[in-house]
Amino acid sequence: MSYDPKTPSKRSRNETRTPLTPSLTYGMNSLSLAGSIPSPNKARRGKAAQKPKPIDMKARVADTTNPFIAQPDIPAKANTFSKSLSKSTNYDFKAALDLGGTRSRPGSPVKKLSESGGFVVTEALRREASGGLLSRRDAQSQFDILKNDYTPPPRVKMTRSKSQPAIGKRAQAYAREPEKTVDPTDRFITNRAEQDLCATLELMHLSVKSASPSHTARLVEATGLPVNKRVLAFHEAPPMAGVDPLLAEQREHVKPLLRGPGIIGLTTSSGGSSASKTRKISNQPERVLDAPGMVDDFYLNLISWSSLNLVAVALGESTYTWRADTGSVTHLGDVPEGTYVSAVDFSQDGGFLAVGTGTGIVELWDAESGTKMRSMVGHQAQIASLSWNGHILSSGCGDGSIWHHDVRIARHKVMELLGHHGEVCGLKWRSDGEYLGSGGNDNVVNIWDARLGESITENDEVEVRNQAKFSKRNHTAAVKAIAWCPWQPNLLATGGGTNDATVHIWNCNTGARLHSLKTPSQVTSLHFAPHKKEILTTHGFPNNSIMVHAYPSLTRVAEIREAHDSRVLFSCVGPAGDLVLTGAGDENLKFWRIWDVPKPVKKKEKSGSMGSRDGVMAIR
């Protein structure tokens, strides 16, 4: 049973979608002509091979859309290129290809068909296949034409000025091309310069194959270098270390711990500071005094230096004075049994010394005669701080209260300030007596205005003030270090304890914080330099140092490390403004020369006359 596959149905061609263009018509005619030529190998079975009809070339329909095929009735232009080439080479293209000029370009001889369908092999085509297109003689003549006709470009004459160096003739005639630079950040582009350098360094050793062994031995003996080791070695730069902000901050904090004891001098910035260069401060004190029995307590104030060059020191329950000009020591007196001296402070004129005790009693002593003038009672806790303003003595108590004592009258308490909830360990009047600064164990700084209200009693009652002009709570530890600026009175500096270790600068007129300085340890005392725009601070563990900073840049000018064997708790500035006295728990008092005494400026004497003689002024 024969299998009859199903033939798909024929589809009718839609002439509207596929129009019959001339090119398509020409292709269909060509296909029909090609199909009419019988194949010699294949013949249809059962039918005799029919004799093919001759093809009429003029009967073909010309393709008007093909620009490379000329129409039969329009003659094409003669090919001038083939004529010139055949004239120069004596080659007859027309005879070889049998062209009649009826086509737009010469056709290939291979594609030339006869009317019977075979190739037309002419005599010129046979000569071409046997002898080649161009002979050696003809090629040599064409090369001579090209060589003789070439003229090199004219050389450019370069001129130079007198400041430019001379250039060789070769460099003038042929300018060197600029060197190509390779981007070092692209790792896919090879850097030829580094490769050449490495190759050069590889050859720079003593064991050269071309060198003689005796010469190499003499070089080794003279230079002392190994034979098989390179003289110069090329190594790539190490990678940059990553910068961690937290790690950098920690390194800054531990930097003081890694340094040895001594002085560190640093340069200061020019931002408004009088210290314009590094200043060396001796790390050895000028004088050391023994102070046995000094209490090691951060909240106390146990030394004071008067304007009469007299130093008061509290040692346990006793008070001593040391005269700086003679070096004599005087035992001033003792406090009652069962208590201790907690604070001392000289009056502004240096004639009186106030002594505070651990039981809340304030004693008044005559510094010259060494006699006790009076005792003022009323506080219920120890007196940690004292400060004078004329005849008014202010005392800071452990219960957070501040009392103003008028030492001239019997009823000494004239005012009470309530602004702290902890012990008042820092207290300082401004030099003009208009403001009072206080710091307490409650981490609060208060600025009191003394011009407000009356400082007298009314109806036998003491005026109580519980509202300071400004209360600052930026510190995070007890505030003991307080100092007013002598050359800019509206500045108040305060320093915090261990958990804070920061110095803040305040404007007492506006209450604004102007500057802040972070220090490596607790700030125990603070002073402005009398004659320079600098700030001195003393510190506790772990450095036990004395630091000097410029103002307002707060750049560190110098540092004395390990000034005492224990933390530096107390300090005061001498009347001349050049020496600083420090006291510590190691029971030593040390004098340091921090600043220089300014030289007095001589005033120029004003002349009585201008070009005069005997009081008579001359016109000329």
Coordinates of C-alpha atoms in Angstrom, one line a residue:
M1 CA 0.0 0.0 0.0
S2 CA 1.6 3.2 -1.1
Y3 CA 1.7 6.2 1.2
D4 CA 0.2 9.3 -0.2
P5 CA 1.3 12.3 1.8
K6 CA -1.1 15.2 2.0
T7 CA 0.0 18.2 0.1
P8 CA -0.9 21.5 1.7
S9 CA -3.3 23.6 -0.3
K10 CA -2.0 26.3 -2.5
R11 CA -2.4 29.8 -1.3
S12 CA -3.4 32.5 -3.7
R13 CA -0.8 35.3 -3.8
N14 CA -2.2 38.7 -2.8
E15 CA -0.9 41.1 -5.4
T16 CA -1.9 44.1 -3.3
R17 CA 0.6 43.0 -0.6
T18 CA 3.4 41.8 -2.9
P19 CA 3.5 43.9 -6.2
L20 CA 5.4 42.7 -9.2
T21 CA 8.4 45.0 -9.4
P22 CA 10.7 45.0 -12.4
S23 CA 13.5 43.4 -10.4
L24 CA 11.2 40.6 -9.3
T25 CA 10.1 40.1 -12.9
Y26 CA 13.7 39.9 -14.1
G27 CA 14.4 37.3 -11.5
M28 CA 11.5 35.2 -12.5
N29 CA 12.6 35.3 -16.1
S30 CA 16.1 34.3 -15.2
L31 CA 14.8 31.4 -13.2
S32 CA 12.6 30.3 -16.1
L33 CA 15.5 30.5 -18.5
A34 CA 17.8 28.6 -16.2
G35 CA 15.2 25.9 -15.8
S36 CA 14.8 25.5 -19.5
I37 CA 18.5 24.4 -19.9
P38 CA 18.6 20.7 -19.6
S39 CA 21.2 19.0 -17.4
P40 CA 23.4 16.4 -19.1
N41 CA 23.4 14.1 -16.1
K42 CA 19.7 14.2 -15.2
A43 CA 16.8 13.6 -17.7
R44 CA 13.2 13.0 -17.2
R45 CA 12.2 9.4 -17.4
G46 CA 9.9 8.3 -20.2
K47 CA 10.4 11.5 -22.2
A48 CA 13.0 12.3 -24.8
A49 CA 15.2 15.2 -24.2
Q50 CA 14.0 18.2 -26.1
K51 CA 16.4 20.5 -28.0
P52 CA 16.9 23.7 -26.2
K53 CA 15.8 26.9 -27.9
P54 CA 18.3 29.6 -28.5
I55 CA 18.1 32.5 -26.0
D56 CA 17.4 35.9 -27.4
M57 CA 19.5 38.3 -25.2
K58 CA 17.6 41.3 -26.7
A59 CA 14.3 39.8 -25.6
R60 CA 15.2 40.0 -21.9
V61 CA 13.4 42.6 -19.9
A62 CA 15.9 45.1 -18.5
D63 CA 15.9 45.8 -14.7
T64 CA 15.4 49.6 -14.4
T65 CA 16.0 49.5 -10.6
N66 CA 19.5 48.1 -10.8
P67 CA 22.0 50.9 -11.5
F68 CA 24.8 48.4 -12.4
I69 CA 23.1 47.0 -15.4
A70 CA 22.7 49.3 -18.4
Q71 CA 19.6 49.3 -20.6
P72 CA 20.1 47.8 -24.1
D73 CA 19.1 50.9 -26.0
I74 CA 21.3 53.3 -23.9
P75 CA 25.0 52.9 -24.6
A76 CA 27.3 53.1 -21.5
K77 CA 30.3 55.4 -21.3
A78 CA 33.7 54.0 -22.1
N79 CA 35.8 52.9 -19.3
T80 CA 38.7 55.3 -19.2
F81 CA 40.5 53.4 -16.4
S82 CA 40.8 50.2 -18.5
K83 CA 42.0 52.2 -21.5
S84 CA 44.7 54.0 -19.5
L85 CA 45.8 50.8 -17.8
S86 CA 45.9 48.8 -21.1
K87 CA 47.8 51.6 -22.8
S88 CA 50.5 51.6 -20.1
T89 CA 50.8 47.8 -19.9
N90 CA 50.1 46.9 -23.6
Y91 CA 47.2 44.8 -22.5
D92 CA 44.2 44.5 -24.6
F93 CA 41.2 44.2 -22.3
K94 CA 38.7 44.6 -25.1
A95 CA 40.1 41.6 -27.0
A96 CA 40.4 39.6 -23.8
L97 CA 36.9 40.2 -22.6
D98 CA 35.3 40.8 -25.9
L99 CA 33.6 44.0 -24.6
G100 CA 31.5 46.2 -26.9
G101 CA 31.1 49.1 -24.5
T102 CA 27.5 48.2 -23.9
R103 CA 27.9 47.7 -20.1
S104 CA 28.6 50.1 -17.3
R105 CA 31.7 48.3 -16.1
P106 CA 33.9 45.4 -17.5
G107 CA 32.6 42.0 -16.4
S108 CA 34.6 39.1 -15.2
P109 CA 35.8 36.8 -18.0
V110 CA 34.7 33.8 -15.9
K111 CA 31.1 35.0 -15.9
K112 CA 31.0 35.5 -19.7
L113 CA 28.6 33.1 -21.2
S114 CA 28.1 32.2 -24.8
E115 CA 24.7 31.8 -26.4
S116 CA 25.0 28.1 -26.0
G117 CA 25.7 28.4 -22.2
G118 CA 29.5 27.7 -22.3
F119 CA 32.5 29.9 -21.4
V120 CA 34.1 32.0 -24.1
V121 CA 37.9 31.5 -24.0
T122 CA 39.7 34.1 -26.0
E123 CA 43.4 34.3 -27.1
A124 CA 44.0 37.2 -24.8
L125 CA 42.7 35.1 -21.8
R126 CA 45.1 32.3 -22.7
R127 CA 48.1 34.7 -22.8
E128 CA 47.1 36.1 -19.4
A129 CA 46.9 32.6 -17.9
S130 CA 50.3 31.5 -19.3
G131 CA 52.3 34.7 -18.8
G132 CA 50.7 36.8 -16.0
L133 CA 49.1 40.2 -16.1
L134 CA 52.3 42.3 -15.7
S135 CA 55.8 41.3 -16.6
R136 CA 58.8 42.0 -14.5
R137 CA 60.0 44.7 -16.8
D138 CA 56.7 46.5 -16.7
A139 CA 56.5 46.3 -12.9
Q140 CA 60.1 47.7 -12.6
S141 CA 59.1 50.6 -14.8
Q142 CA 56.0 51.3 -12.7
F143 CA 58.1 51.3 -9.5
D144 CA 60.6 53.7 -11.0
I145 CA 57.7 56.1 -11.8
L146 CA 56.5 56.0 -8.2
K147 CA 60.0 56.5 -6.8
N148 CA 61.0 59.4 -9.1
D149 CA 57.7 61.1 -8.6
Y150 CA 57.9 61.1 -4.8
T151 CA 59.1 64.4 -3.2
P152 CA 59.7 64.5 0.6
P153 CA 58.0 67.3 2.7
P154 CA 60.1 70.4 3.3
R155 CA 61.9 70.6 6.6
V156 CA 60.6 73.1 9.1
K157 CA 63.2 75.5 10.4
M158 CA 62.8 76.1 14.2
T159 CA 63.9 79.3 15.9
R160 CA 64.6 79.6 19.6
S161 CA 65.1 82.5 22.0
K162 CA 68.2 83.1 24.1
S163 CA 66.6 81.6 27.2
Q164 CA 65.9 78.3 25.5
P165 CA 68.6 75.6 25.3
A166 CA 70.1 74.6 22.0
I167 CA 68.6 71.6 20.2
G168 CA 70.4 69.2 17.9
K169 CA 69.9 69.2 14.2
R170 CA 68.1 65.9 14.3
A171 CA 65.8 67.1 17.0
Q172 CA 65.0 70.3 15.0
A173 CA 64.2 68.4 11.9
Y174 CA 62.1 65.7 13.4
A175 CA 60.2 66.6 16.5
R176 CA 59.8 63.9 19.0
E177 CA 56.4 62.6 19.6
P178 CA 55.0 63.1 23.1
E179 CA 55.3 60.2 25.4
K180 CA 52.2 58.3 26.2
T181 CA 51.3 58.3 29.9
V182 CA 49.7 55.2 31.4
D183 CA 47.1 55.6 34.0
P184 CA 48.5 53.9 37.1
T185 CA 45.1 53.3 38.6
D186 CA 44.1 50.9 35.7
R187 CA 45.5 47.5 36.5
F188 CA 44.8 46.2 33.0
I189 CA 47.2 48.5 31.3
T190 CA 50.8 47.5 31.6
N191 CA 53.3 50.1 32.8
R192 CA 56.3 49.8 30.5
A193 CA 58.4 52.1 32.5
E194 CA 58.2 49.9 35.6
Q195 CA 58.9 46.8 33.6
D196 CA 62.0 48.4 32.0
L197 CA 63.1 49.5 35.5
C198 CA 62.7 46.0 36.8
A199 CA 64.6 44.6 33.9
T200 CA 67.4 47.0 34.4
L201 CA 67.7 46.3 38.0
E202 CA 67.8 42.6 37.3
L203 CA 71.0 43.1 35.3
M204 CA 72.7 45.2 38.1
H205 CA 74.6 42.5 40.0
L206 CA 78.1 41.4 40.0
S207 CA 77.7 37.9 38.5
V208 CA 77.6 39.0 34.9
K209 CA 78.0 36.2 32.4
S210 CA 80.1 38.2 30.0
A211 CA 82.5 39.4 32.8
S212 CA 85.7 37.6 33.5
P213 CA 85.9 35.6 36.8
S214 CA 89.1 37.5 37.9
H215 CA 87.4 40.9 37.3
T216 CA 84.3 39.8 39.2
A217 CA 86.5 38.6 42.1
R218 CA 88.3 41.9 42.3
L219 CA 84.9 43.8 42.3
V220 CA 83.6 41.5 45.1
E221 CA 86.7 42.1 47.2
A222 CA 86.6 45.9 46.6
T223 CA 83.0 46.5 47.2
G224 CA 82.3 43.8 49.8
L225 CA 79.0 42.9 48.1
P226 CA 77.7 39.3 47.5
V227 CA 78.1 38.0 44.0
N228 CA 74.6 36.7 43.3
K229 CA 72.7 39.5 45.0
R230 CA 71.4 42.6 43.2
V231 CA 72.9 45.9 44.1
L232 CA 69.6 47.7 43.9
A233 CA 66.2 46.1 44.5
F234 CA 62.9 47.3 43.3
H235 CA 59.9 46.9 45.6
E236 CA 56.4 48.1 45.2
A237 CA 55.1 50.7 47.7
P238 CA 53.2 49.2 50.6
P239 CA 49.4 49.7 50.6
M240 CA 48.0 52.7 52.5
A241 CA 46.7 51.9 56.0
G242 CA 43.0 52.4 56.5
V243 CA 42.2 55.4 58.7
D244 CA 39.7 54.6 61.5
P245 CA 38.3 57.8 63.2
L246 CA 37.7 56.0 66.4
L247 CA 41.1 54.4 66.5
A248 CA 42.7 57.8 65.7
E249 CA 40.8 59.4 68.6
Q250 CA 41.9 56.7 71.0
R251 CA 45.6 57.1 69.9
E252 CA 45.3 60.8 70.7
H253 CA 44.1 60.0 74.2
V254 CA 46.8 57.5 75.0
K255 CA 49.6 59.6 73.4
P256 CA 50.5 61.3 76.7
L257 CA 50.8 57.9 78.4
L258 CA 53.3 56.7 75.8
R259 CA 55.6 59.7 76.3
G260 CA 58.2 59.8 79.0
P261 CA 58.2 62.3 81.9
G262 CA 59.4 65.8 81.1
I263 CA 58.3 68.9 79.2
I264 CA 56.7 68.9 75.8
G265 CA 56.9 72.1 73.8
L266 CA 54.5 72.7 71.0
T267 CA 54.0 75.5 68.6
T268 CA 50.9 77.7 68.8
S269 CA 48.7 79.0 66.1
S270 CA 48.5 82.6 65.2
G271 CA 44.8 83.0 66.0
G272 CA 45.0 85.8 68.5
S273 CA 47.6 84.3 70.8
S274 CA 50.6 86.2 72.1
A275 CA 52.7 83.1 72.0
S276 CA 54.0 83.0 68.5
K277 CA 56.7 80.3 68.9
T278 CA 57.6 77.3 70.9
R279 CA 58.4 78.1 74.5
K280 CA 60.6 75.9 76.6
I281 CA 59.7 75.5 80.3
S282 CA 62.1 73.8 82.7
N283 CA 60.8 70.5 84.0
Q284 CA 62.7 71.1 87.2
P285 CA 61.2 73.3 89.9
E286 CA 63.1 76.3 91.2
R287 CA 62.4 75.4 94.8
V288 CA 60.9 72.5 96.7
L289 CA 59.4 72.8 100.2
D290 CA 58.4 70.0 102.4
A291 CA 54.8 70.0 103.5
P292 CA 54.2 67.0 105.9
G293 CA 50.6 66.3 106.8
M294 CA 49.0 68.0 103.8
V295 CA 45.6 66.5 103.2
D296 CA 45.1 64.7 99.9
D297 CA 41.6 65.9 99.1
F298 CA 40.4 67.2 95.7
Y299 CA 37.6 69.4 97.2
L300 CA 39.9 71.5 99.5
N301 CA 41.9 74.6 98.8
L302 CA 45.0 74.5 101.1
I303 CA 47.5 77.1 99.7
S304 CA 47.3 80.9 99.0
W305 CA 49.9 83.5 97.9
S306 CA 49.4 87.1 99.0
S307 CA 50.2 90.3 97.3
L308 CA 52.9 90.9 100.0
N309 CA 54.8 87.8 98.8
L310 CA 53.6 85.6 101.7
V311 CA 52.6 82.0 101.2
A312 CA 50.0 80.4 103.5
V313 CA 49.9 76.6 103.8
A314 CA 47.4 74.4 105.7
L315 CA 48.9 71.2 107.1
G316 CA 46.3 69.2 108.9
E317 CA 45.0 71.3 111.9
S318 CA 47.8 73.8 111.6
T319 CA 48.4 76.9 109.4
Y320 CA 51.9 78.1 108.4
T321 CA 53.2 81.1 106.5
W322 CA 56.4 81.2 104.4
R323 CA 58.0 84.5 103.4
A324 CA 59.3 84.2 99.9
D325 CA 61.9 87.0 100.1
T326 CA 63.6 85.7 103.3
G327 CA 62.5 82.1 103.3
S328 CA 61.4 82.3 106.9
V329 CA 58.5 80.0 108.1
T330 CA 56.0 81.1 110.8
H331 CA 53.5 78.9 112.6
L332 CA 50.3 81.0 112.4
G333 CA 48.0 78.9 114.6
D334 CA 45.9 75.8 115.1
V335 CA 42.2 75.1 114.8
P336 CA 40.3 73.5 117.6
E337 CA 40.8 69.9 118.4
G338 CA 38.7 67.4 116.3
T339 CA 38.8 69.5 113.1
Y340 CA 41.2 70.4 110.4
V341 CA 41.9 73.3 108.1
S342 CA 39.9 72.9 104.8
A343 CA 40.5 76.3 103.1
V344 CA 42.8 79.3 103.3
D345 CA 42.7 82.7 101.3
F346 CA 44.5 86.0 101.6
S347 CA 42.7 89.3 101.3
Q348 CA 43.3 91.5 98.3
D349 CA 45.7 93.8 100.2
G350 CA 47.5 90.8 101.8
G351 CA 46.9 92.0 105.4
F352 CA 44.4 89.3 106.5
L353 CA 44.1 85.6 106.1
A354 CA 40.8 83.7 106.2
V355 CA 40.9 80.1 107.4
G356 CA 38.0 77.7 107.0
T357 CA 37.7 74.6 109.1
G358 CA 36.0 71.2 108.7
T359 CA 33.3 72.1 111.3
G360 CA 32.0 75.1 109.4
I361 CA 33.9 77.8 111.4
V362 CA 35.6 80.7 109.5
E363 CA 38.6 82.3 111.3
L364 CA 40.2 85.6 110.5
W365 CA 43.9 86.1 111.2
D366 CA 46.3 89.1 111.0
A367 CA 49.0 88.0 108.6
E368 CA 51.7 90.5 110.0
S369 CA 51.2 89.9 113.7
G370 CA 50.1 86.3 113.5
T371 CA 47.1 86.9 115.8
K372 CA 43.5 85.6 115.4
M373 CA 41.1 88.5 115.1
R374 CA 37.7 86.7 115.2
S375 CA 35.8 83.5 114.5
M376 CA 32.6 83.5 112.4
V377 CA 30.3 80.6 113.0
G378 CA 27.0 79.5 111.4
H379 CA 27.9 76.9 108.7
Q380 CA 26.8 73.3 109.4
A381 CA 29.5 71.6 107.2
Q382 CA 33.1 72.0 106.2
I383 CA 34.2 75.2 104.4
A384 CA 35.8 74.0 101.1
S385 CA 36.3 77.4 99.4
L386 CA 36.9 81.1 100.3
S387 CA 37.1 84.3 98.3
W388 CA 37.6 88.0 99.2
N389 CA 35.9 91.1 97.7
G390 CA 37.1 94.1 99.7
H391 CA 35.7 93.8 103.2
I392 CA 33.3 91.0 102.1
L393 CA 34.4 87.4 102.6
S394 CA 32.5 84.7 100.8
S395 CA 32.6 81.1 102.0
G396 CA 31.4 78.0 100.2
C397 CA 29.9 75.3 102.4
G398 CA 29.5 71.6 102.0
D399 CA 25.7 72.0 102.2
G400 CA 25.7 74.0 98.9
S401 CA 25.2 77.4 100.4
I402 CA 27.4 80.5 99.9
W403 CA 27.6 83.1 102.7
H404 CA 28.8 86.7 102.4
H405 CA 30.5 87.8 105.6
D406 CA 31.1 91.5 106.4
V407 CA 34.2 91.3 108.6
R408 CA 33.7 94.9 109.9
I409 CA 30.5 94.2 111.8
A410 CA 29.5 91.9 114.6
R411 CA 26.6 90.4 112.6
H412 CA 28.9 89.2 109.9
K413 CA 26.4 87.3 107.7
V414 CA 24.9 89.8 105.2
M415 CA 23.7 87.6 102.4
E416 CA 23.2 83.9 101.5
L417 CA 23.2 82.4 98.0
L418 CA 21.4 79.2 97.3
G419 CA 22.2 77.8 93.9
H420 CA 23.9 74.5 94.4
H421 CA 22.7 71.1 95.6
G422 CA 26.2 69.8 96.3
E423 CA 29.4 71.0 98.1
V424 CA 30.7 74.4 96.8
C425 CA 34.3 73.6 96.1
G426 CA 35.1 76.4 93.7
L427 CA 34.6 80.1 94.5
K428 CA 36.1 83.2 92.9
W429 CA 35.3 87.0 92.9
R430 CA 36.1 89.1 89.8
S431 CA 38.7 91.7 90.5
D432 CA 36.2 94.6 90.3
G433 CA 33.7 92.8 92.6
E434 CA 30.7 92.9 90.2
Y435 CA 30.5 89.1 89.5
L436 CA 31.0 86.0 91.6
G437 CA 31.7 82.6 90.0
S438 CA 31.0 79.4 91.9
G439 CA 31.3 75.7 91.1
G440 CA 30.0 72.7 93.0
N441 CA 30.0 69.0 93.4
D442 CA 26.6 69.0 91.6
N443 CA 28.5 69.8 88.3
V444 CA 26.9 73.2 88.1
V445 CA 28.6 76.6 87.4
N446 CA 26.8 79.7 88.7
I447 CA 27.5 83.3 87.8
W448 CA 26.2 85.7 90.4
D449 CA 25.6 89.4 89.8
A450 CA 26.6 91.4 92.9
R451 CA 25.0 94.6 91.7
L452 CA 21.5 93.3 92.0
G453 CA 19.7 93.9 95.3
E454 CA 20.9 95.3 98.6
S455 CA 23.7 93.7 100.7
I456 CA 22.2 94.9 104.1
T457 CA 19.8 93.3 106.5
E458 CA 16.2 94.4 106.7
N459 CA 14.2 93.7 109.9
D460 CA 17.1 91.6 111.3
E461 CA 16.7 89.2 108.4
V462 CA 19.5 88.2 106.0
E463 CA 18.7 88.6 102.3
V464 CA 18.6 85.2 100.6
R465 CA 19.1 84.9 96.8
N466 CA 18.3 81.6 95.1
Q467 CA 18.6 82.6 91.5
A468 CA 21.9 83.2 89.8
K469 CA 22.3 85.3 86.7
F470 CA 23.5 82.3 84.7
S471 CA 23.6 78.6 85.6
K472 CA 25.6 76.3 83.4
R473 CA 25.3 72.5 83.5
N474 CA 27.7 71.6 80.7
H475 CA 30.2 69.9 83.0
T476 CA 29.8 66.2 83.9
A477 CA 31.9 66.2 87.1
A478 CA 32.6 68.4 90.1
V479 CA 33.8 71.9 89.2
K480 CA 36.6 73.1 91.4
A481 CA 38.8 75.0 89.0
I482 CA 37.5 78.6 88.5
A483 CA 39.4 81.7 87.3
W484 CA 38.6 85.1 85.9
C485 CA 40.6 86.7 83.1
P486 CA 42.6 89.7 84.2
W487 CA 43.0 91.2 80.7
Q488 CA 39.5 90.5 79.5
P489 CA 37.2 90.8 82.5
N490 CA 34.1 89.2 80.9
L491 CA 35.8 85.8 80.6
L492 CA 35.3 83.1 83.2
A493 CA 37.1 79.7 82.8
T494 CA 36.0 76.6 84.6
G495 CA 37.4 73.0 84.7
G496 CA 35.7 69.7 85.5
G497 CA 36.8 66.7 87.5
T498 CA 37.7 63.1 86.4
N499 CA 34.6 62.2 84.5
D500 CA 34.6 65.6 82.6
A501 CA 38.3 66.7 82.3
T502 CA 37.1 69.7 80.2
V503 CA 37.8 73.4 80.4
H504 CA 35.0 75.8 79.3
I505 CA 35.3 79.5 78.7
W506 CA 32.2 81.6 79.4
N507 CA 31.1 85.1 78.6
C508 CA 29.6 86.4 81.9
N509 CA 27.7 89.2 80.1
T510 CA 25.8 87.0 77.7
G511 CA 26.2 83.6 79.3
A512 CA 27.5 82.1 76.1
R513 CA 30.1 79.4 76.0
L514 CA 33.0 80.6 73.9
H515 CA 35.5 77.8 73.9
S516 CA 36.0 74.3 75.2
L517 CA 39.2 72.3 75.7
K518 CA 39.3 68.5 76.3
T519 CA 42.2 67.5 78.6
P520 CA 43.6 64.0 79.3
S521 CA 42.8 64.1 83.0
Q522 CA 40.8 65.9 85.8
V523 CA 41.3 69.6 86.1
T524 CA 42.2 70.5 89.7
S525 CA 43.1 74.2 89.3
L526 CA 43.0 76.9 86.7
H527 CA 44.7 80.3 86.2
F528 CA 45.0 83.0 83.4
A529 CA 48.4 84.3 82.8
P530 CA 48.7 87.9 84.1
H531 CA 50.8 89.2 81.2
K532 CA 50.1 86.8 78.4
K533 CA 47.1 85.4 76.6
E534 CA 47.6 81.9 78.1
I535 CA 45.8 79.6 80.4
L536 CA 47.5 77.3 83.0
T537 CA 45.9 74.1 84.2
T538 CA 46.9 71.5 86.7
H539 CA 45.8 67.9 86.5
G540 CA 45.5 64.7 88.4
F541 CA 45.9 61.0 87.4
P542 CA 47.4 59.6 85.3
N543 CA 49.7 62.4 84.2
N544 CA 50.0 64.7 87.3
S545 CA 50.9 67.4 84.8
I546 CA 51.0 71.2 84.4
M547 CA 49.8 72.4 81.0
V548 CA 49.9 75.8 79.4
H549 CA 47.5 76.6 76.5
A550 CA 47.3 79.7 74.3
Y551 CA 44.2 81.7 74.1
P552 CA 41.9 81.8 72.1
S553 CA 43.3 79.1 70.0
L554 CA 43.7 76.8 73.0
T555 CA 46.8 75.3 71.4
R556 CA 49.1 73.6 73.9
V557 CA 52.2 75.7 74.4
A558 CA 54.0 73.5 76.9
E559 CA 53.5 70.6 79.4
I560 CA 55.4 69.5 82.5
R561 CA 54.6 65.8 82.9
E562 CA 54.9 64.1 86.3
A563 CA 55.2 67.4 88.1
H564 CA 54.5 65.6 91.4
D565 CA 54.4 62.0 92.5
S566 CA 50.7 62.2 93.1
R567 CA 48.0 64.4 91.5
V568 CA 48.5 68.1 91.5
L569 CA 45.6 69.3 93.7
F570 CA 46.4 73.0 94.5
S571 CA 48.1 75.9 92.8
C572 CA 48.4 79.7 93.0
V573 CA 50.3 82.4 91.0
G574 CA 52.8 84.7 92.6
P575 CA 52.3 88.5 92.8
A576 CA 54.9 89.1 90.1
G577 CA 53.0 86.8 87.7
D578 CA 56.1 84.6 86.8
L579 CA 56.1 81.8 89.4
V580 CA 53.4 79.2 90.1
L581 CA 53.2 77.3 93.3
T582 CA 51.8 73.8 93.3
G583 CA 50.9 71.4 96.1
A584 CA 50.0 67.7 96.0
G585 CA 49.3 64.7 98.1
D586 CA 53.0 63.7 98.0
E587 CA 53.5 66.4 100.7
N588 CA 55.7 68.7 98.6
L589 CA 55.3 72.3 97.5
K590 CA 57.1 73.2 94.2
F591 CA 57.8 76.5 92.6
W592 CA 57.8 76.6 88.8
R593 CA 58.9 79.4 86.6
I594 CA 56.2 79.4 83.9
W595 CA 56.3 83.0 82.5
D596 CA 58.7 85.9 82.4
V597 CA 58.3 89.2 84.1
P598 CA 57.6 91.8 81.5
K599 CA 60.2 94.6 81.3
P600 CA 58.9 98.0 82.3
V601 CA 58.4 100.3 79.3
K602 CA 60.2 103.6 79.7
K603 CA 58.1 106.5 78.7
K604 CA 59.8 109.0 76.4
E605 CA 60.2 112.5 77.9
K606 CA 58.2 115.0 76.0
S607 CA 60.3 117.9 74.8
G608 CA 59.2 121.3 75.8
S609 CA 59.7 122.9 72.4
M610 CA 60.0 122.0 68.8
G611 CA 63.3 123.3 67.6
S612 CA 63.3 126.0 70.3
R613 CA 66.1 127.6 72.2
D614 CA 65.7 129.0 75.7
G615 CA 61.9 128.5 75.5
V616 CA 61.6 130.6 72.3
M617 CA 60.1 128.7 69.4
A618 CA 61.7 129.0 66.1
I619 CA 59.7 129.3 63.0
R620 CA 62.2 127.5 60.8

